[in-house]
PDB file of C-alpha atoms in Angstrom:
ATOM      1  CA  MET A   1      82.415 136.794 126.564  1.00  0.00           C
ATOM      2  CA  ILE A   2      81.853 133.892 128.965  1.00  0.00           C
ATOM      3  CA  HIS A   3      80.467 135.311 132.169  1.00  0.00           C
ATOM      4  CA  ASN A   4      79.117 132.284 134.020  1.00  0.00           C
ATOM      5  CA  VAL A   5      80.127 128.596 134.116  1.00  0.00           C
ATOM      6  CA  LEU A   6      77.864 126.031 135.599  1.00  0.00           C
ATOM      7  CA  LEU A   7      77.655 122.227 135.929  1.00  0.00           C
ATOM      8  CA  ILE A   8      74.070 121.219 136.586  1.00  0.00           C
ATOM      9  CA  GLU A   9      72.126 118.004 136.831  1.00  0.00           C
ATOM     10  CA  LYS A  10      70.419 117.360 133.565  1.00  0.00           C
ATOM     11  CA  ALA A  11      67.196 116.072 135.034  1.00  0.00           C
ATOM     12  CA  ASP A  12      66.166 118.786 137.513  1.00  0.00           C
ATOM     13  CA  GLY A  13      68.742 121.595 136.982  1.00  0.00           C
ATOM     14  CA  ASN A  14      70.283 121.353 140.378  1.00  0.00           C
ATOM     15  CA  VAL A  15      73.439 123.286 140.305  1.00  0.00           C
ATOM     16  CA  VAL A  16      76.562 121.070 141.078  1.00  0.00           C
ATOM     17  CA  VAL A  17      79.186 123.951 140.619  1.00  0.00           C
ATOM     18  CA  LYS A  18      78.704 127.550 139.626  1.00  0.00           C
ATOM     19  CA  THR A  19      81.395 130.177 138.941  1.00  0.00           C
ATOM     20  CA  ARG A  20      80.449 133.811 137.970  1.00  0.00           C
ATOM     21  CA  PHE A  21      83.418 135.745 136.332  1.00  0.00           C
ATOM     22  CA  TRP A  22      81.677 139.094 135.836  1.00  0.00           C
ATOM     23  CA  LYS A  23      78.937 140.853 137.639  1.00  0.00           C
ATOM     24  CA  ILE A  24      76.213 139.185 135.468  1.00  0.00           C
ATOM     25  CA  ASP A  25      73.937 136.885 137.272  1.00  0.00           C
ATOM     26  CA  PHE A  26      72.573 133.596 135.999  1.00  0.00           C
ATOM     27  CA  LEU A  27      69.670 132.854 138.375  1.00  0.00           C
ATOM     28  CA  GLU A  28      67.533 129.766 139.165  1.00  0.00           C
ATOM     29  CA  SER A  29      64.808 131.166 136.967  1.00  0.00           C
ATOM     30  CA  ASP A  30      67.395 131.384 134.108  1.00  0.00           C
ATOM     31  CA  ILE A  31      68.410 127.757 134.691  1.00  0.00           C
ATOM     32  CA  ALA A  32      64.818 126.693 134.471  1.00  0.00           C
ATOM     33  CA  GLU A  33      64.337 128.681 131.310  1.00  0.00           C
ATOM     34  CA  PHE A  34      67.443 127.179 129.838  1.00  0.00           C
ATOM     35  CA  LEU A  35      66.175 123.608 130.682  1.00  0.00           C
ATOM     36  CA  ALA A  36      62.823 124.288 128.790  1.00  0.00           C
ATOM     37  CA  GLY A  37      64.717 125.502 125.870  1.00  0.00           C
ATOM     38  CA  PHE A  38      67.272 122.637 125.925  1.00  0.00           C
ATOM     39  CA  ARG A  39      64.281 120.071 126.031  1.00  0.00           C
ATOM     40  CA  ASP A  40      62.732 121.856 123.088  1.00  0.00           C
ATOM     41  CA  LEU A  41      65.865 121.254 121.096  1.00  0.00           C
ATOM     42  CA  TYR A  42      65.199 117.557 121.051  1.00  0.00           C
ATOM     43  CA  THR A  43      61.546 117.954 119.832  1.00  0.00           C
ATOM     44  CA  THR A  44      62.439 120.576 117.106  1.00  0.00           C
ATOM     45  CA  GLU A  45      63.321 118.931 113.898  1.00  0.00           C
ATOM     46  CA  GLY A  46      66.419 120.200 112.099  1.00  0.00           C
ATOM     47  CA  LEU A  47      68.278 121.733 115.055  1.00  0.00           C
ATOM     48  CA  ALA A  48      71.619 120.323 116.161  1.00  0.00           C
ATOM     49  CA  GLU A  49      71.975 119.083 119.690  1.00  0.00           C
ATOM     50  CA  ASP A  50      74.538 121.668 120.454  1.00  0.00           C
ATOM     51  CA  THR A  51      72.518 124.582 119.384  1.00  0.00           C
ATOM     52  CA  PRO A  52      72.918 127.370 121.963  1.00  0.00           C
ATOM     53  CA  VAL A  53      69.891 128.313 124.018  1.00  0.00           C
ATOM     54  CA  PHE A  54      68.787 132.005 124.530  1.00  0.00           C
ATOM     55  CA  VAL A  55      67.670 132.794 127.921  1.00  0.00           C
ATOM     56  CA  ALA A  56      66.010 136.071 129.279  1.00  0.00           C
ATOM     57  CA  GLU A  57      67.025 137.763 126.035  1.00  0.00           C
ATOM     58  CA  LYS A  58      70.479 138.497 127.505  1.00  0.00           C
ATOM     59  CA  HIS A  59      72.244 135.125 127.837  1.00  0.00           C
ATOM     60  CA  LYS A  60      73.410 132.833 125.132  1.00  0.00           C
ATOM     61  CA  VAL A  61      74.000 129.433 126.711  1.00  0.00           C
ATOM     62  CA  PHE A  62      76.333 126.883 125.216  1.00  0.00           C
ATOM     63  CA  HIS A  63      76.007 123.305 126.706  1.00  0.00           C
ATOM     64  CA  GLY A  64      77.740 120.020 126.687  1.00  0.00           C
ATOM     65  CA  THR A  65      76.821 116.706 128.256  1.00  0.00           C
ATOM     66  CA  VAL A  66      78.965 115.369 130.956  1.00  0.00           C
ATOM     67  CA  ASP A  67      78.663 111.681 131.658  1.00  0.00           C
ATOM     68  CA  GLY A  68      75.012 111.500 130.362  1.00  0.00           C
ATOM     69  CA  ASP A  69      73.432 112.977 133.613  1.00  0.00           C
ATOM     70  CA  MET A  70      74.997 116.467 133.859  1.00  0.00           C
ATOM     71  CA  LEU A  71      75.451 119.447 131.697  1.00  0.00           C
ATOM     72  CA  LEU A  72      78.209 121.991 131.617  1.00  0.00           C
ATOM     73  CA  LEU A  73      77.046 125.449 130.715  1.00  0.00           C
ATOM     74  CA  LEU A  74      79.126 128.210 129.302  1.00  0.00           C
ATOM     75  CA  VAL A  75      76.860 131.431 129.648  1.00  0.00           C
ATOM     76  CA  THR A  76      77.970 134.148 127.310  1.00  0.00           C
ATOM     77  CA  ASP A  77      76.647 137.643 126.264  1.00  0.00           C
ATOM     78  CA  GLY A  78      76.254 136.324 122.684  1.00  0.00           C
ATOM     79  CA  ARG A  79      79.219 138.339 121.244  1.00  0.00           C
ATOM     80  CA  ASP A  80      81.554 135.390 120.674  1.00  0.00           C
ATOM     81  CA  GLU A  81      81.669 133.184 117.632  1.00  0.00           C
ATOM     82  CA  ASP A  82      79.303 130.077 118.095  1.00  0.00           C
ATOM     83  CA  ARG A  83      81.821 127.668 116.788  1.00  0.00           C
ATOM     84  CA  VAL A  84      84.620 128.836 119.118  1.00  0.00           C
ATOM     85  CA  ILE A  85      82.365 128.523 122.235  1.00  0.00           C
ATOM     86  CA  GLN A  86      80.826 125.217 120.940  1.00  0.00           C
ATOM     87  CA  HIS A  87      84.383 123.777 120.708  1.00  0.00           C
ATOM     88  CA  ARG A  88      85.210 125.043 124.194  1.00  0.00           C
ATOM     89  CA  VAL A  89      82.154 123.528 125.809  1.00  0.00           C
ATOM     90  CA  ARG A  90      82.686 120.186 124.126  1.00  0.00           C
ATOM     91  CA  GLU A  91      86.354 120.194 125.209  1.00  0.00           C
ATOM     92  CA  GLY A  92      85.367 121.409 128.804  1.00  0.00           C
ATOM     93  CA  ALA A  93      82.702 118.578 129.110  1.00  0.00           C
ATOM     94  CA  ALA A  94      85.258 116.099 128.147  1.00  0.00           C
ATOM     95  CA  ARG A  95      87.733 117.339 130.592  1.00  0.00           C
ATOM     96  CA  VAL A  96      85.171 117.450 133.425  1.00  0.00           C
ATOM     97  CA  SER A  97      84.121 113.876 132.567  1.00  0.00           C
ATOM     98  CA  THR A  98      87.757 112.751 132.678  1.00  0.00           C
ATOM     99  CA  ALA A  99      88.242 114.658 135.990  1.00  0.00           C
ATOM    100  CA  LEU A 100      85.342 112.756 137.461  1.00  0.00           C
ATOM    101  CA  ARG A 101      86.940 109.343 136.848  1.00  0.00           C
ATOM    102  CA  GLY A 102      88.623 108.575 140.261  1.00  0.00           C
ATOM    103  CA  ASN A 103      87.561 111.840 141.832  1.00  0.00           C
ATOM    104  CA  SER A 104      84.621 113.086 143.661  1.00  0.00           C
ATOM    105  CA  ILE A 105      82.161 115.929 142.865  1.00  0.00           C
ATOM    106  CA  GLY A 106      83.926 117.856 145.611  1.00  0.00           C
ATOM    107  CA  TYR A 107      87.146 117.746 143.500  1.00  0.00           C
ATOM    108  CA  ILE A 108      85.289 119.246 140.575  1.00  0.00           C
ATOM    109  CA  ARG A 109      83.705 122.023 142.849  1.00  0.00           C
ATOM    110  CA  ASP A 110      87.163 122.823 144.258  1.00  0.00           C
ATOM    111  CA  ASN A 111      89.110 122.741 140.906  1.00  0.00           C
ATOM    112  CA  LEU A 112      86.606 123.662 138.105  1.00  0.00           C
ATOM    113  CA  ASP A 113      88.724 126.728 137.044  1.00  0.00           C
ATOM    114  CA  ASP A 114      91.803 124.678 136.820  1.00  0.00           C
ATOM    115  CA  ILE A 115      90.155 121.791 134.945  1.00  0.00           C
ATOM    116  CA  LEU A 116      88.802 124.212 132.318  1.00  0.00           C
ATOM    117  CA  GLY A 117      91.728 126.533 132.408  1.00  0.00           C
ATOM    118  CA  GLU A 118      92.462 128.207 128.969  1.00  0.00           C
ATOM    119  CA  LEU A 119      89.001 127.283 127.731  1.00  0.00           C
ATOM    120  CA  ILE A 120      87.702 129.969 129.906  1.00  0.00           C
ATOM    121  CA  PHE A 121      90.553 132.452 130.373  1.00  0.00           C
ATOM    122  CA  THR A 122      92.045 134.717 127.830  1.00  0.00           C
ATOM    123  CA  ARG A 123      95.689 135.678 128.387  1.00  0.00           C
ATOM    124  CA  PHE A 124      97.155 139.103 127.607  1.00  0.00           C
ATOM    125  CA  LYS A 125     100.724 140.453 128.001  1.00  0.00           C
ATOM    126  CA  VAL A 126     100.983 144.263 128.548  1.00  0.00           C
ATOM    127  CA  SER A 127     104.427 145.883 128.380  1.00  0.00           C
ATOM    128  CA  PHE A 128     105.212 149.424 129.422  1.00  0.00           C
ATOM    129  CA  VAL A 129     107.766 150.974 127.132  1.00  0.00           C
ATOM    130  CA  GLY A 130     109.207 154.548 126.948  1.00  0.00           C
ATOM    131  CA  SER A 131     112.225 156.671 127.623  1.00  0.00           C
ATOM    132  CA  GLY A 132     114.263 156.156 130.602  1.00  0.00           C
ATOM    133  CA  GLY A 133     113.305 157.905 133.917  1.00  0.00           C
ATOM    134  CA  VAL A 134     109.734 158.673 132.857  1.00  0.00           C
ATOM    135  CA  GLY A 135     108.117 156.286 135.599  1.00  0.00           C
ATOM    136  CA  LYS A 136     107.280 152.942 133.926  1.00  0.00           C
ATOM    137  CA  SER A 137     108.686 150.851 136.909  1.00  0.00           C
ATOM    138  CA  THR A 138     107.169 153.306 139.419  1.00  0.00           C
ATOM    139  CA  LEU A 139     103.737 153.016 137.709  1.00  0.00           C
ATOM    140  CA  LEU A 140     103.914 149.236 137.946  1.00  0.00           C
ATOM    141  CA  ARG A 141     105.008 149.344 141.611  1.00  0.00           C
ATOM    142  CA  LEU A 142     102.071 151.584 142.399  1.00  0.00           C
ATOM    143  CA  LEU A 143      99.618 149.460 140.367  1.00  0.00           C
ATOM    144  CA  PHE A 144     100.448 146.569 142.507  1.00  0.00           C
ATOM    145  CA  GLY A 145     100.232 148.418 145.798  1.00  0.00           C
ATOM    146  CA  LYS A 146     104.044 148.691 146.405  1.00  0.00           C
ATOM    147  CA  GLU A 147     105.985 151.690 147.455  1.00  0.00           C
ATOM    148  CA  PRO A 148     108.007 153.314 144.667  1.00  0.00           C
ATOM    149  CA  ALA A 149     111.711 152.342 144.726  1.00  0.00           C
ATOM    150  CA  PRO A 150     113.632 153.877 147.688  1.00  0.00           C
ATOM    151  CA  GLY A 151     116.191 156.507 146.817  1.00  0.00           C
ATOM    152  CA  GLY A 152     114.443 157.955 143.767  1.00  0.00           C
ATOM    153  CA  TYR A 153     115.292 156.976 140.259  1.00  0.00           C
ATOM    154  CA  THR A 154     117.112 153.708 139.855  1.00  0.00           C
ATOM    155  CA  PRO A 155     117.830 152.771 136.201  1.00  0.00           C
ATOM    156  CA  THR A 156     116.253 149.489 135.201  1.00  0.00           C
ATOM    157  CA  ILE A 157     117.266 149.701 131.438  1.00  0.00           C
ATOM    158  CA  ASN A 158     118.839 146.475 130.200  1.00  0.00           C
ATOM    159  CA  VAL A 159     118.962 145.144 133.728  1.00  0.00           C
ATOM    160  CA  ALA A 160     116.243 142.470 133.593  1.00  0.00           C
ATOM    161  CA  VAL A 161     113.047 142.438 131.601  1.00  0.00           C
ATOM    162  CA  ASP A 162     110.758 141.131 134.210  1.00  0.00           C
ATOM    163  CA  SER A 163     107.197 140.058 134.437  1.00  0.00           C
ATOM    164  CA  SER A 164     105.492 141.447 137.360  1.00  0.00           C
ATOM    165  CA  GLU A 165     102.146 139.808 138.573  1.00  0.00           C
ATOM    166  CA  THR A 166      99.355 138.422 136.685  1.00  0.00           C
ATOM    167  CA  ILE A 167      96.058 140.121 137.395  1.00  0.00           C
ATOM    168  CA  GLN A 168      92.586 138.448 136.812  1.00  0.00           C
ATOM    169  CA  PHE A 169      89.836 140.656 135.505  1.00  0.00           C
ATOM    170  CA  GLY A 170      86.903 138.384 134.966  1.00  0.00           C
ATOM    171  CA  THR A 171      87.991 135.725 132.381  1.00  0.00           C
ATOM    172  CA  PHE A 172      90.997 137.826 131.365  1.00  0.00           C
ATOM    173  CA  LEU A 173      94.498 137.159 132.821  1.00  0.00           C
ATOM    174  CA  VAL A 174      96.781 140.118 132.287  1.00  0.00           C
ATOM    175  CA  THR A 175     100.554 139.780 132.751  1.00  0.00           C
ATOM    176  CA  VAL A 176     102.181 143.103 133.019  1.00  0.00           C
ATOM    177  CA  TRP A 177     105.990 143.440 131.950  1.00  0.00           C
ATOM    178  CA  ASP A 178     108.449 146.057 132.933  1.00  0.00           C
TER     179      ASP A 178
END
């Protein structure tokens, strides 16, 4: 699971943009440890340039070069398949590089989530199904902080299958259907 996304300067590790999706921190000391491991990749024979770097025994960091002087880091908990995250970080680095053409770093800071989009977020659809009158629509209304429908039970069967709101939990986007 990707829990942090960073864009850092390759030379000194200064953070350009950082987004934390879960309550798992990736600290300055972790960035320094990553850079040391990243530099070791180039001196170790037989390792591919995109080999992930383990940091603090709890982060598995995938990296992609952006315009030669920056690195896009996808910090994971290590449970995802390497090839999937490596593809995402390569694609993400290319997207950031493309977005930098004609735009400022400020644009990247403000729009990193949109630039990376589905590379970071996983979408789910959840449908509530069951017999009529058991409270499916009421449950949805309560989940979204709304009052139950006035006047008690109002049949919604075959009226309109409707998506309610999309909720973000970390890197998961959940659309709930009634």
